[in-house]
Amino acid sequence: MMTNQPAPGLKFFEFFRALPDFRRDPLAFMFAQVRRHGHVVRYRGLWQTFQLTHPRDIEHVLQTNSQNYRKGRSLRALRPLIGDGLLTSDGEFWRRQRRLAQPAFQRQRIGLYAQAMTDATDALLARWRDLAARVEVIDVTREMMRLTLHIIGLTMFSTDLSGESDTIARSLDVVRAFAINRMWQVIRPPLSLPTRSNREFHQAMRAAERVILDMIAARRSGAVQTDDLLTRLVRATDEETGGSGMSDAQLRAEAITFMSAGHETTAVALTWLWYLLAQHEEAEAQLHVELKRVLNGRTPTHADLPQLTYTAMCIEEGMRLYPPAWGLSRNALGADKIGPYHVAPDSEILIPIYVTQRHPDFWADPDTFDPTRFTPAQVSARPRFAYFPFGAGPRQCICNNFALMEMQLIVATIAQRFRLRLVPGHPVVADPSITLRPRDGMRVTLEEI
């Protein structure tokens, strides 16, 4: 029988008094509430929100009872901005889109992308040699964004976006800033109002859409004959329902989703890994030992990945400490029970991945960078949902295997040629907006090996 036991947390007026602290530093605020109230924290604002940080409760929401939960309010706020892509859609429509996109991300399929990933990385390194010779300071966040956007273009769209990269990057930055501001708004003005921010958003979207719609049209007409993700989506039909394929509007939404989320999260994860390696000489040295043993200076291939185990562990530990998607939200469709606590319909569920992945209940010395946490023995010894940087359950990120392969190849290629050294005095602060970017970028110099 469902109980009505209320979870501990902040009542209505206490919650609104605490909002400035939450907005100033969400990660510290959520950690403080866990220390004060425990792994289930209730916030009573304009709606009821439950913050969950225990793997058992996270598994319940994301997997065991996932059918009772849909995307949270913050992600649904993005739907008018970027359309009904996999990131924002729900229900049967999302399941259909996922079925259509899934074949492009099968393991045997993504292995074919490895060459394009290392080619793009080699092109970056050629430019870096000149920068290293001049001892120039670079923002590695911006560099990784440029690289991963190039890779998305080559692998997902068979298009070299390097000529368009500055335009697309600026457009995506405008859309990102607009989306962050909109997610914080309780009352959201119509997009049709001719405000300055609305006009800038629409202009940015048109610039990105021009590139995407041209690629779709080329595939519809047969002018482009290729077997990339976009072509597969254009040709895809839903065999399960016997229905038709995707409309141009749906293709546009999916392309924007993969182009934006697919390159930004990987770039952010790589940025934090370079930051961590620069601060931990022993881990960096062990990484170089593995790269020397397995590759001995040559460019890595897909066949090398099973031997690059320490490289993979470094990446996973980096994403533990700095998960690019730092939190998830869900909305309860019906009543539920989480532990002893009643969850009413329409309650919001906030799952701060960052907090769980640094919580001392599940991790020894949680703030320490230690790649050996990800040996098979250590992985099997801890709760499954103590680590979930790609989400979990039916809505786990469809690109997770693609992203892990991409990061392994990029790290193995770059680390054989350069060490990245942090610029002294530059502030490094994690900014939990849509992704966990460094607030002021990550300024480094390049030391050629």
CSV table of C-alpha atoms in Angstrom, one decimal:
chain,number,residue,atom,x,y,z
A,1,MET,CA,0.0,0.0,0.0
A,2,MET,CA,1.3,3.5,-0.9
A,3,THR,CA,2.3,5.5,2.1
A,4,ASN,CA,2.3,9.3,2.3
A,5,GLN,CA,5.5,9.7,4.2
A,6,PRO,CA,7.1,13.0,3.0
A,7,ALA,CA,10.7,13.1,2.1
A,8,PRO,CA,13.0,15.5,4.0
A,9,GLY,CA,14.0,18.7,2.2
A,10,LEU,CA,13.2,22.4,1.7
A,11,LYS,CA,9.6,23.7,2.2
A,12,PHE,CA,8.1,26.4,0.0
A,13,PHE,CA,9.5,29.6,1.5
A,14,GLU,CA,12.8,28.0,2.4
A,15,PHE,CA,13.2,26.8,-1.2
A,16,PHE,CA,12.7,30.2,-2.7
A,17,ARG,CA,15.1,31.8,-0.2
A,18,ALA,CA,17.7,29.2,-1.2
A,19,LEU,CA,17.2,29.8,-5.0
A,20,PRO,CA,20.0,32.4,-5.3
A,21,ASP,CA,22.5,29.9,-3.7
A,22,PHE,CA,21.3,27.2,-6.1
A,23,ARG,CA,21.8,29.4,-9.2
A,24,ARG,CA,25.2,30.7,-7.9
A,25,ASP,CA,26.6,27.2,-7.5
A,26,PRO,CA,24.2,24.3,-8.2
A,27,LEU,CA,26.7,21.5,-7.6
A,28,ALA,CA,27.7,22.8,-4.2
A,29,PHE,CA,24.1,23.4,-3.3
A,30,MET,CA,23.0,19.9,-4.2
A,31,PHE,CA,25.9,18.4,-2.3
A,32,ALA,CA,25.0,20.4,0.8
A,33,GLN,CA,21.4,19.2,0.6
A,34,VAL,CA,22.5,15.6,0.4
A,35,ARG,CA,24.7,16.1,3.5
A,36,ARG,CA,21.9,17.7,5.3
A,37,HIS,CA,18.9,15.5,4.3
A,38,GLY,CA,20.2,12.3,2.7
A,39,HIS,CA,19.9,10.6,-0.7
A,40,VAL,CA,16.3,11.7,-1.2
A,41,VAL,CA,15.7,15.5,-1.0
A,42,ARG,CA,12.3,17.1,-1.6
A,43,TYR,CA,12.1,20.7,-2.9
A,44,ARG,CA,8.7,22.4,-2.6
A,45,GLY,CA,8.6,25.2,-5.2
A,46,LEU,CA,6.0,25.9,-7.9
A,47,TRP,CA,6.0,22.1,-8.3
A,48,GLN,CA,7.4,19.3,-6.2
A,49,THR,CA,11.0,18.1,-7.0
A,50,PHE,CA,12.8,15.1,-5.7
A,51,GLN,CA,16.6,15.0,-5.8
A,52,LEU,CA,17.9,11.4,-6.0
A,53,THR,CA,21.6,10.4,-5.5
A,54,HIS,CA,21.5,6.8,-4.4
A,55,PRO,CA,22.1,4.2,-7.1
A,56,ARG,CA,19.2,2.1,-5.9
A,57,ASP,CA,16.7,5.0,-6.4
A,58,ILE,CA,18.3,6.1,-9.7
A,59,GLU,CA,17.9,2.5,-11.1
A,60,HIS,CA,14.3,2.6,-10.1
A,61,VAL,CA,13.5,5.7,-12.0
A,62,LEU,CA,15.8,5.2,-15.0
A,63,GLN,CA,15.3,1.5,-15.5
A,64,THR,CA,13.0,-0.6,-13.2
A,65,ASN,CA,10.0,1.8,-13.4
A,66,SER,CA,11.1,3.9,-16.4
A,67,GLN,CA,7.7,3.6,-18.1
A,68,ASN,CA,6.3,5.9,-15.3
A,69,TYR,CA,8.7,8.7,-16.2
A,70,ARG,CA,9.1,11.0,-19.1
A,71,LYS,CA,11.6,13.7,-19.9
A,72,GLY,CA,11.8,16.5,-17.3
A,73,ARG,CA,10.5,20.1,-17.7
A,74,SER,CA,14.0,21.5,-18.5
A,75,LEU,CA,14.5,19.2,-21.6
A,76,ARG,CA,10.9,19.7,-22.7
A,77,ALA,CA,11.6,23.4,-22.8
A,78,LEU,CA,14.1,22.7,-25.5
A,79,ARG,CA,11.6,21.1,-27.8
A,80,PRO,CA,10.3,24.3,-29.4
A,81,LEU,CA,13.9,25.3,-30.0
A,82,ILE,CA,15.5,22.3,-31.6
A,83,GLY,CA,12.4,20.2,-32.5
A,84,ASP,CA,11.4,16.6,-31.6
A,85,GLY,CA,14.7,14.9,-31.7
A,86,LEU,CA,15.8,11.9,-29.6
A,87,LEU,CA,17.0,14.3,-26.9
A,88,THR,CA,13.6,16.0,-26.3
A,89,SER,CA,10.9,13.6,-27.5
A,90,ASP,CA,9.0,11.1,-25.5
A,91,GLY,CA,6.6,8.1,-25.6
A,92,GLU,CA,5.8,6.2,-28.8
A,93,PHE,CA,7.2,8.9,-31.0
A,94,TRP,CA,10.6,8.7,-29.2
A,95,ARG,CA,10.6,4.8,-29.5
A,96,ARG,CA,10.0,5.0,-33.2
A,97,GLN,CA,12.8,7.5,-33.7
A,98,ARG,CA,15.1,5.4,-31.6
A,99,ARG,CA,14.3,2.3,-33.7
A,100,LEU,CA,15.0,4.2,-36.9
A,101,ALA,CA,18.4,5.6,-35.7
A,102,GLN,CA,19.7,2.6,-33.7
A,103,PRO,CA,21.2,0.6,-36.7
A,104,ALA,CA,23.6,3.4,-37.4
A,105,PHE,CA,25.2,3.0,-34.0
A,106,GLN,CA,25.7,-0.8,-33.9
A,107,ARG,CA,29.2,-1.7,-32.8
A,108,GLN,CA,30.2,-3.2,-36.1
A,109,ARG,CA,29.0,-0.1,-37.9
A,110,ILE,CA,30.8,2.5,-35.7
A,111,GLY,CA,34.1,0.7,-36.2
A,112,LEU,CA,34.1,2.0,-39.8
A,113,TYR,CA,34.3,5.6,-38.5
A,114,ALA,CA,37.7,5.1,-36.8
A,115,GLN,CA,39.8,6.2,-39.8
A,116,ALA,CA,37.9,9.4,-40.2
A,117,MET,CA,38.3,10.1,-36.4
A,118,THR,CA,42.1,9.7,-36.5
A,119,ASP,CA,42.4,11.6,-39.9
A,120,ALA,CA,40.6,14.6,-38.3
A,121,THR,CA,42.9,14.4,-35.2
A,122,ASP,CA,46.0,14.3,-37.4
A,123,ALA,CA,44.8,17.4,-39.2
A,124,LEU,CA,44.5,19.1,-35.8
A,125,LEU,CA,48.0,18.0,-34.8
A,126,ALA,CA,49.5,19.5,-37.9
A,127,ARG,CA,48.1,22.9,-36.9
A,128,TRP,CA,49.2,22.4,-33.3
A,129,ARG,CA,52.8,22.0,-34.3
A,130,ASP,CA,52.9,25.6,-35.5
A,131,LEU,CA,51.2,26.8,-32.3
A,132,ALA,CA,53.6,24.8,-30.2
A,133,ALA,CA,56.6,26.2,-32.0
A,134,ARG,CA,55.3,29.8,-31.3
A,135,VAL,CA,54.5,28.8,-27.6
A,136,GLU,CA,50.9,30.1,-28.2
A,137,VAL,CA,48.3,29.7,-25.5
A,138,ILE,CA,45.1,27.9,-26.8
A,139,ASP,CA,41.7,27.2,-25.3
A,140,VAL,CA,41.6,23.4,-25.4
A,141,THR,CA,37.8,23.5,-25.0
A,142,ARG,CA,37.5,25.4,-28.2
A,143,GLU,CA,40.0,23.1,-29.9
A,144,MET,CA,38.2,20.0,-28.9
A,145,MET,CA,34.9,21.5,-30.0
A,146,ARG,CA,36.3,22.2,-33.4
A,147,LEU,CA,37.8,18.7,-33.6
A,148,THR,CA,34.6,16.8,-32.6
A,149,LEU,CA,32.4,18.9,-34.9
A,150,HIS,CA,34.8,18.0,-37.7
A,151,ILE,CA,34.4,14.3,-36.8
A,152,ILE,CA,30.6,14.5,-36.6
A,153,GLY,CA,30.6,16.1,-40.0
A,154,LEU,CA,32.8,13.4,-41.5
A,155,THR,CA,31.2,10.4,-39.8
A,156,MET,CA,27.5,11.3,-39.4
A,157,PHE,CA,27.0,13.4,-42.5
A,158,SER,CA,29.9,12.6,-44.9
A,159,THR,CA,30.6,16.3,-45.0
A,160,ASP,CA,33.7,18.2,-44.2
A,161,LEU,CA,32.3,21.0,-42.0
A,162,SER,CA,35.7,22.6,-41.4
A,163,GLY,CA,34.8,25.4,-43.8
A,164,GLU,CA,31.5,25.9,-41.9
A,165,SER,CA,32.8,25.2,-38.5
A,166,ASP,CA,33.1,28.7,-37.3
A,167,THR,CA,29.6,29.6,-38.5
A,168,ILE,CA,28.1,26.4,-37.0
A,169,ALA,CA,30.0,26.8,-33.8
A,170,ARG,CA,28.8,30.4,-33.3
A,171,SER,CA,25.2,29.4,-34.2
A,172,LEU,CA,25.3,26.5,-31.7
A,173,ASP,CA,26.8,28.8,-29.0
A,174,VAL,CA,23.9,31.3,-29.5
A,175,VAL,CA,21.3,28.5,-29.3
A,176,ARG,CA,23.0,27.1,-26.2
A,177,ALA,CA,23.0,30.4,-24.4
A,178,PHE,CA,19.4,31.0,-25.4
A,179,ALA,CA,18.4,27.6,-24.2
A,180,ILE,CA,20.1,28.0,-20.8
A,181,ASN,CA,18.3,31.2,-20.2
A,182,ARG,CA,15.0,29.7,-21.3
A,183,MET,CA,15.3,26.7,-19.0
A,184,TRP,CA,15.6,29.0,-16.0
A,185,GLN,CA,12.4,31.0,-16.9
A,186,VAL,CA,9.3,30.0,-15.1
A,187,ILE,CA,7.2,31.9,-17.7
A,188,ARG,CA,8.6,31.6,-21.1
A,189,PRO,CA,7.7,34.3,-23.7
A,190,PRO,CA,6.6,33.1,-27.1
A,191,LEU,CA,9.4,32.6,-29.6
A,192,SER,CA,7.4,34.7,-32.1
A,193,LEU,CA,7.9,37.9,-30.0
A,194,PRO,CA,10.4,40.1,-31.8
A,195,THR,CA,12.8,40.5,-28.8
A,196,ARG,CA,16.5,40.9,-29.4
A,197,SER,CA,17.2,37.4,-27.9
A,198,ASN,CA,14.5,35.8,-30.0
A,199,ARG,CA,15.8,37.4,-33.2
A,200,GLU,CA,19.4,36.3,-32.4
A,201,PHE,CA,18.1,32.8,-31.7
A,202,HIS,CA,16.2,32.5,-35.0
A,203,GLN,CA,19.1,33.9,-37.0
A,204,ALA,CA,21.5,31.3,-35.4
A,205,MET,CA,19.0,28.5,-36.1
A,206,ARG,CA,18.7,29.6,-39.7
A,207,ALA,CA,22.4,29.5,-40.2
A,208,ALA,CA,22.7,25.9,-38.8
A,209,GLU,CA,19.6,24.7,-40.6
A,210,ARG,CA,20.8,26.0,-44.0
A,211,VAL,CA,23.7,23.5,-43.8
A,212,ILE,CA,21.5,20.7,-42.5
A,213,LEU,CA,18.6,21.1,-45.0
A,214,ASP,CA,21.1,21.3,-47.9
A,215,MET,CA,22.5,17.9,-46.8
A,216,ILE,CA,19.0,16.4,-46.5
A,217,ALA,CA,18.0,17.7,-49.9
A,218,ALA,CA,21.1,16.2,-51.5
A,219,ARG,CA,20.2,12.8,-50.2
A,220,ARG,CA,16.5,13.1,-51.1
A,221,SER,CA,17.5,13.9,-54.7
A,222,GLY,CA,20.1,11.3,-55.0
A,223,ALA,CA,22.8,13.8,-55.6
A,224,VAL,CA,24.8,12.4,-52.7
A,225,GLN,CA,25.3,8.6,-52.6
A,226,THR,CA,26.7,7.6,-49.2
A,227,ASP,CA,26.0,5.3,-46.3
A,228,ASP,CA,26.3,7.7,-43.4
A,229,LEU,CA,23.9,8.3,-40.5
A,230,LEU,CA,21.9,11.0,-42.3
A,231,THR,CA,21.4,8.9,-45.4
A,232,ARG,CA,20.3,6.0,-43.2
A,233,LEU,CA,17.8,8.2,-41.5
A,234,VAL,CA,16.5,9.5,-44.8
A,235,ARG,CA,16.1,6.0,-46.1
A,236,ALA,CA,14.8,4.5,-42.8
A,237,THR,CA,11.3,3.1,-42.5
A,238,ASP,CA,9.8,1.7,-39.4
A,239,GLU,CA,9.6,-2.0,-40.0
A,240,GLU,CA,7.9,-2.6,-36.7
A,241,THR,CA,4.9,-0.5,-37.6
A,242,GLY,CA,5.1,-0.6,-41.3
A,243,GLY,CA,5.0,3.2,-41.3
A,244,SER,CA,6.9,5.7,-43.4
A,245,GLY,CA,10.2,7.2,-42.7
A,246,MET,CA,11.1,10.6,-41.3
A,247,SER,CA,9.9,13.9,-42.6
A,248,ASP,CA,12.3,16.8,-43.3
A,249,ALA,CA,11.3,18.4,-40.0
A,250,GLN,CA,12.1,15.2,-38.1
A,251,LEU,CA,15.4,14.8,-39.9
A,252,ARG,CA,16.3,18.4,-39.2
A,253,ALA,CA,15.6,17.8,-35.5
A,254,GLU,CA,17.7,14.7,-35.3
A,255,ALA,CA,20.6,16.2,-37.3
A,256,ILE,CA,20.7,19.3,-35.0
A,257,THR,CA,20.6,16.9,-31.9
A,258,PHE,CA,23.5,14.8,-33.2
A,259,MET,CA,25.4,17.8,-34.4
A,260,SER,CA,25.1,19.8,-31.2
A,261,ALA,CA,24.9,17.3,-28.3
A,262,GLY,CA,27.1,14.7,-30.2
A,263,HIS,CA,30.1,17.0,-30.5
A,264,GLU,CA,29.8,19.1,-27.4
A,265,THR,CA,29.6,16.4,-24.8
A,266,THR,CA,32.6,14.6,-26.2
A,267,ALA,CA,34.6,17.8,-26.4
A,268,VAL,CA,33.8,18.7,-22.8
A,269,ALA,CA,34.8,15.2,-21.6
A,270,LEU,CA,38.1,15.5,-23.5
A,271,THR,CA,38.8,19.0,-22.1
A,272,TRP,CA,38.4,17.8,-18.5
A,273,LEU,CA,40.6,14.8,-19.2
A,274,TRP,CA,43.5,17.0,-20.5
A,275,TYR,CA,43.0,19.1,-17.3
A,276,LEU,CA,43.3,16.0,-15.1
A,277,LEU,CA,46.3,14.5,-16.9
A,278,ALA,CA,48.1,17.8,-16.7
A,279,GLN,CA,47.8,17.7,-12.9
A,280,HIS,CA,48.6,14.0,-12.4
A,281,GLU,CA,52.0,13.2,-13.7
A,282,GLU,CA,51.9,9.5,-12.6
A,283,ALA,CA,48.7,8.8,-14.5
A,284,GLU,CA,50.0,10.7,-17.5
A,285,ALA,CA,53.3,8.7,-17.4
A,286,GLN,CA,51.4,5.4,-17.2
A,287,LEU,CA,49.2,6.4,-20.2
A,288,HIS,CA,52.4,7.1,-22.2
A,289,VAL,CA,53.8,3.7,-21.2
A,290,GLU,CA,50.7,2.0,-22.6
A,291,LEU,CA,50.7,4.1,-25.8
A,292,LYS,CA,54.4,3.2,-26.4
A,293,ARG,CA,53.8,-0.5,-25.8
A,294,VAL,CA,50.7,-0.8,-28.0
A,295,LEU,CA,51.3,1.8,-30.7
A,296,ASN,CA,55.0,2.8,-30.6
A,297,GLY,CA,54.3,6.1,-32.3
A,298,ARG,CA,51.9,4.9,-35.0
A,299,THR,CA,48.3,6.2,-35.4
A,300,PRO,CA,45.8,4.0,-33.5
A,301,THR,CA,43.2,1.9,-35.3
A,302,HIS,CA,39.9,0.4,-34.2
A,303,ALA,CA,41.7,-3.0,-33.8
A,304,ASP,CA,44.0,-1.4,-31.2
A,305,LEU,CA,41.3,-0.3,-28.8
A,306,PRO,CA,41.0,-3.5,-26.8
A,307,GLN,CA,44.6,-3.2,-25.8
A,308,LEU,CA,44.4,0.5,-24.8
A,309,THR,CA,42.8,-0.4,-21.5
A,310,TYR,CA,44.5,2.3,-19.4
A,311,THR,CA,43.6,4.9,-22.0
A,312,ALA,CA,39.9,3.8,-21.6
A,313,MET,CA,40.2,3.9,-17.8
A,314,CYS,CA,41.5,7.5,-17.8
A,315,ILE,CA,38.6,8.5,-20.0
A,316,GLU,CA,36.1,6.8,-17.7
A,317,GLU,CA,37.6,8.3,-14.6
A,318,GLY,CA,37.6,11.7,-16.2
A,319,MET,CA,33.9,11.4,-16.9
A,320,ARG,CA,33.3,10.2,-13.3
A,321,LEU,CA,34.8,13.4,-11.9
A,322,TYR,CA,33.4,15.7,-14.7
A,323,PRO,CA,30.4,14.1,-16.4
A,324,PRO,CA,29.6,16.3,-19.4
A,325,ALA,CA,25.9,15.7,-18.9
A,326,TRP,CA,26.1,16.5,-15.2
A,327,GLY,CA,22.4,15.8,-14.4
A,328,LEU,CA,19.2,14.3,-15.6
A,329,SER,CA,15.6,15.1,-15.0
A,330,ARG,CA,12.4,13.1,-15.3
A,331,ASN,CA,8.7,13.8,-14.7
A,332,ALA,CA,6.4,11.3,-12.9
A,333,LEU,CA,3.4,10.3,-15.0
A,334,GLY,CA,1.7,8.5,-12.1
A,335,ALA,CA,2.1,8.0,-8.4
A,336,ASP,CA,5.2,6.1,-7.3
A,337,LYS,CA,7.2,5.2,-4.2
A,338,ILE,CA,10.9,5.8,-3.9
A,339,GLY,CA,12.2,4.1,-0.8
A,340,PRO,CA,9.7,4.9,1.9
A,341,TYR,CA,8.6,8.2,0.2
A,342,HIS,CA,5.5,8.9,-1.8
A,343,VAL,CA,6.0,10.5,-5.2
A,344,ALA,CA,2.8,12.3,-6.5
A,345,PRO,CA,2.0,12.4,-10.2
A,346,ASP,CA,3.7,15.3,-12.1
A,347,SER,CA,6.5,15.4,-9.5
A,348,GLU,CA,9.9,16.3,-11.0
A,349,ILE,CA,12.9,14.0,-10.5
A,350,LEU,CA,16.3,15.6,-10.5
A,351,ILE,CA,19.3,13.1,-10.7
A,352,PRO,CA,22.6,15.0,-10.3
A,353,ILE,CA,25.1,12.6,-11.9
A,354,TYR,CA,28.0,14.7,-10.7
A,355,VAL,CA,26.9,14.3,-7.0
A,356,THR,CA,26.4,10.5,-7.2
A,357,GLN,CA,29.7,10.0,-9.0
A,358,ARG,CA,31.6,11.9,-6.3
A,359,HIS,CA,29.7,10.7,-3.2
A,360,PRO,CA,31.8,9.1,-0.5
A,361,ASP,CA,29.2,6.4,0.1
A,362,PHE,CA,30.1,4.9,-3.2
A,363,TRP,CA,33.6,6.0,-3.9
A,364,ALA,CA,36.8,6.0,-1.8
A,365,ASP,CA,38.6,9.4,-1.9
A,366,PRO,CA,36.0,10.5,-4.4
A,367,ASP,CA,37.7,13.7,-5.5
A,368,THR,CA,40.9,12.0,-6.4
A,369,PHE,CA,41.7,11.1,-10.0
A,370,ASP,CA,42.4,7.4,-10.0
A,371,PRO,CA,41.9,5.6,-13.3
A,372,THR,CA,42.4,2.1,-11.6
A,373,ARG,CA,38.8,2.5,-10.3
A,374,PHE,CA,37.8,1.1,-13.6
A,375,THR,CA,39.6,-2.2,-13.6
A,376,PRO,CA,37.0,-5.0,-14.1
A,377,ALA,CA,37.3,-6.1,-10.4
A,378,GLN,CA,36.5,-2.6,-9.1
A,379,VAL,CA,33.7,-2.0,-11.6
A,380,SER,CA,32.0,-5.3,-10.5
A,381,ALA,CA,32.4,-4.5,-6.8
A,382,ARG,CA,30.4,-1.3,-6.7
A,383,PRO,CA,26.7,-0.5,-7.4
A,384,ARG,CA,25.9,-0.5,-11.1
A,385,PHE,CA,24.2,3.0,-11.0
A,386,ALA,CA,27.0,4.7,-9.1
A,387,TYR,CA,28.5,5.5,-12.5
A,388,PHE,CA,26.3,6.5,-15.4
A,389,PRO,CA,27.7,9.5,-17.4
A,390,PHE,CA,25.7,8.5,-20.5
A,391,GLY,CA,22.5,8.0,-18.5
A,392,ALA,CA,21.0,4.5,-18.1
A,393,GLY,CA,18.0,2.4,-18.9
A,394,PRO,CA,16.0,2.6,-22.2
A,395,ARG,CA,17.1,6.2,-22.7
A,396,GLN,CA,20.8,5.7,-22.3
A,397,CYS,CA,22.6,7.9,-24.8
A,398,ILE,CA,22.5,6.2,-28.3
A,399,CYS,CA,26.0,7.5,-29.1
A,400,ASN,CA,27.8,6.1,-26.0
A,401,ASN,CA,29.8,3.5,-27.9
A,402,PHE,CA,30.6,6.0,-30.7
A,403,ALA,CA,31.7,8.6,-28.1
A,404,LEU,CA,33.9,6.2,-26.2
A,405,MET,CA,35.6,5.0,-29.3
A,406,GLU,CA,36.1,8.5,-30.5
A,407,MET,CA,37.7,9.6,-27.2
A,408,GLN,CA,40.0,6.6,-27.1
A,409,LEU,CA,41.3,7.3,-30.6
A,410,ILE,CA,41.7,11.0,-30.0
A,411,VAL,CA,43.5,10.6,-26.7
A,412,ALA,CA,45.8,7.9,-28.1
A,413,THR,CA,46.6,10.0,-31.1
A,414,ILE,CA,47.2,13.4,-29.3
A,415,ALA,CA,49.0,12.1,-26.3
A,416,GLN,CA,51.7,10.5,-28.4
A,417,ARG,CA,52.6,13.9,-29.9
A,418,PHE,CA,51.8,16.5,-27.2
A,419,ARG,CA,51.6,17.2,-23.5
A,420,LEU,CA,49.1,19.9,-22.6
A,421,ARG,CA,50.3,22.2,-19.8
A,422,LEU,CA,47.8,24.4,-17.9
A,423,VAL,CA,48.4,28.2,-18.0
A,424,PRO,CA,49.2,29.2,-14.4
A,425,GLY,CA,46.7,31.4,-12.7
A,426,HIS,CA,43.9,30.8,-15.2
A,427,PRO,CA,40.7,30.1,-13.3
A,428,VAL,CA,39.1,26.7,-13.9
A,429,VAL,CA,35.6,26.5,-12.6
A,430,ALA,CA,33.0,23.8,-13.7
A,431,ASP,CA,29.9,25.5,-15.0
A,432,PRO,CA,26.8,23.3,-14.8
A,433,SER,CA,24.6,24.7,-17.5
A,434,ILE,CA,23.5,22.3,-20.2
A,435,THR,CA,26.9,20.6,-20.1
A,436,LEU,CA,29.6,20.8,-17.5
A,437,ARG,CA,31.9,23.2,-19.4
A,438,PRO,CA,34.8,25.1,-17.8
A,439,ARG,CA,33.3,28.5,-17.2
A,440,ASP,CA,36.2,30.5,-18.6
A,441,GLY,CA,37.6,27.9,-21.0
A,442,MET,CA,40.7,25.8,-20.4
A,443,ARG,CA,43.9,27.7,-21.4
A,444,VAL,CA,47.0,25.5,-22.1
A,445,THR,CA,50.3,25.5,-23.9
A,446,LEU,CA,51.4,22.7,-26.1
A,447,GLU,CA,54.6,20.7,-25.4
A,448,GLU,CA,55.6,18.6,-28.4
A,449,ILE,CA,57.0,15.2,-27.5
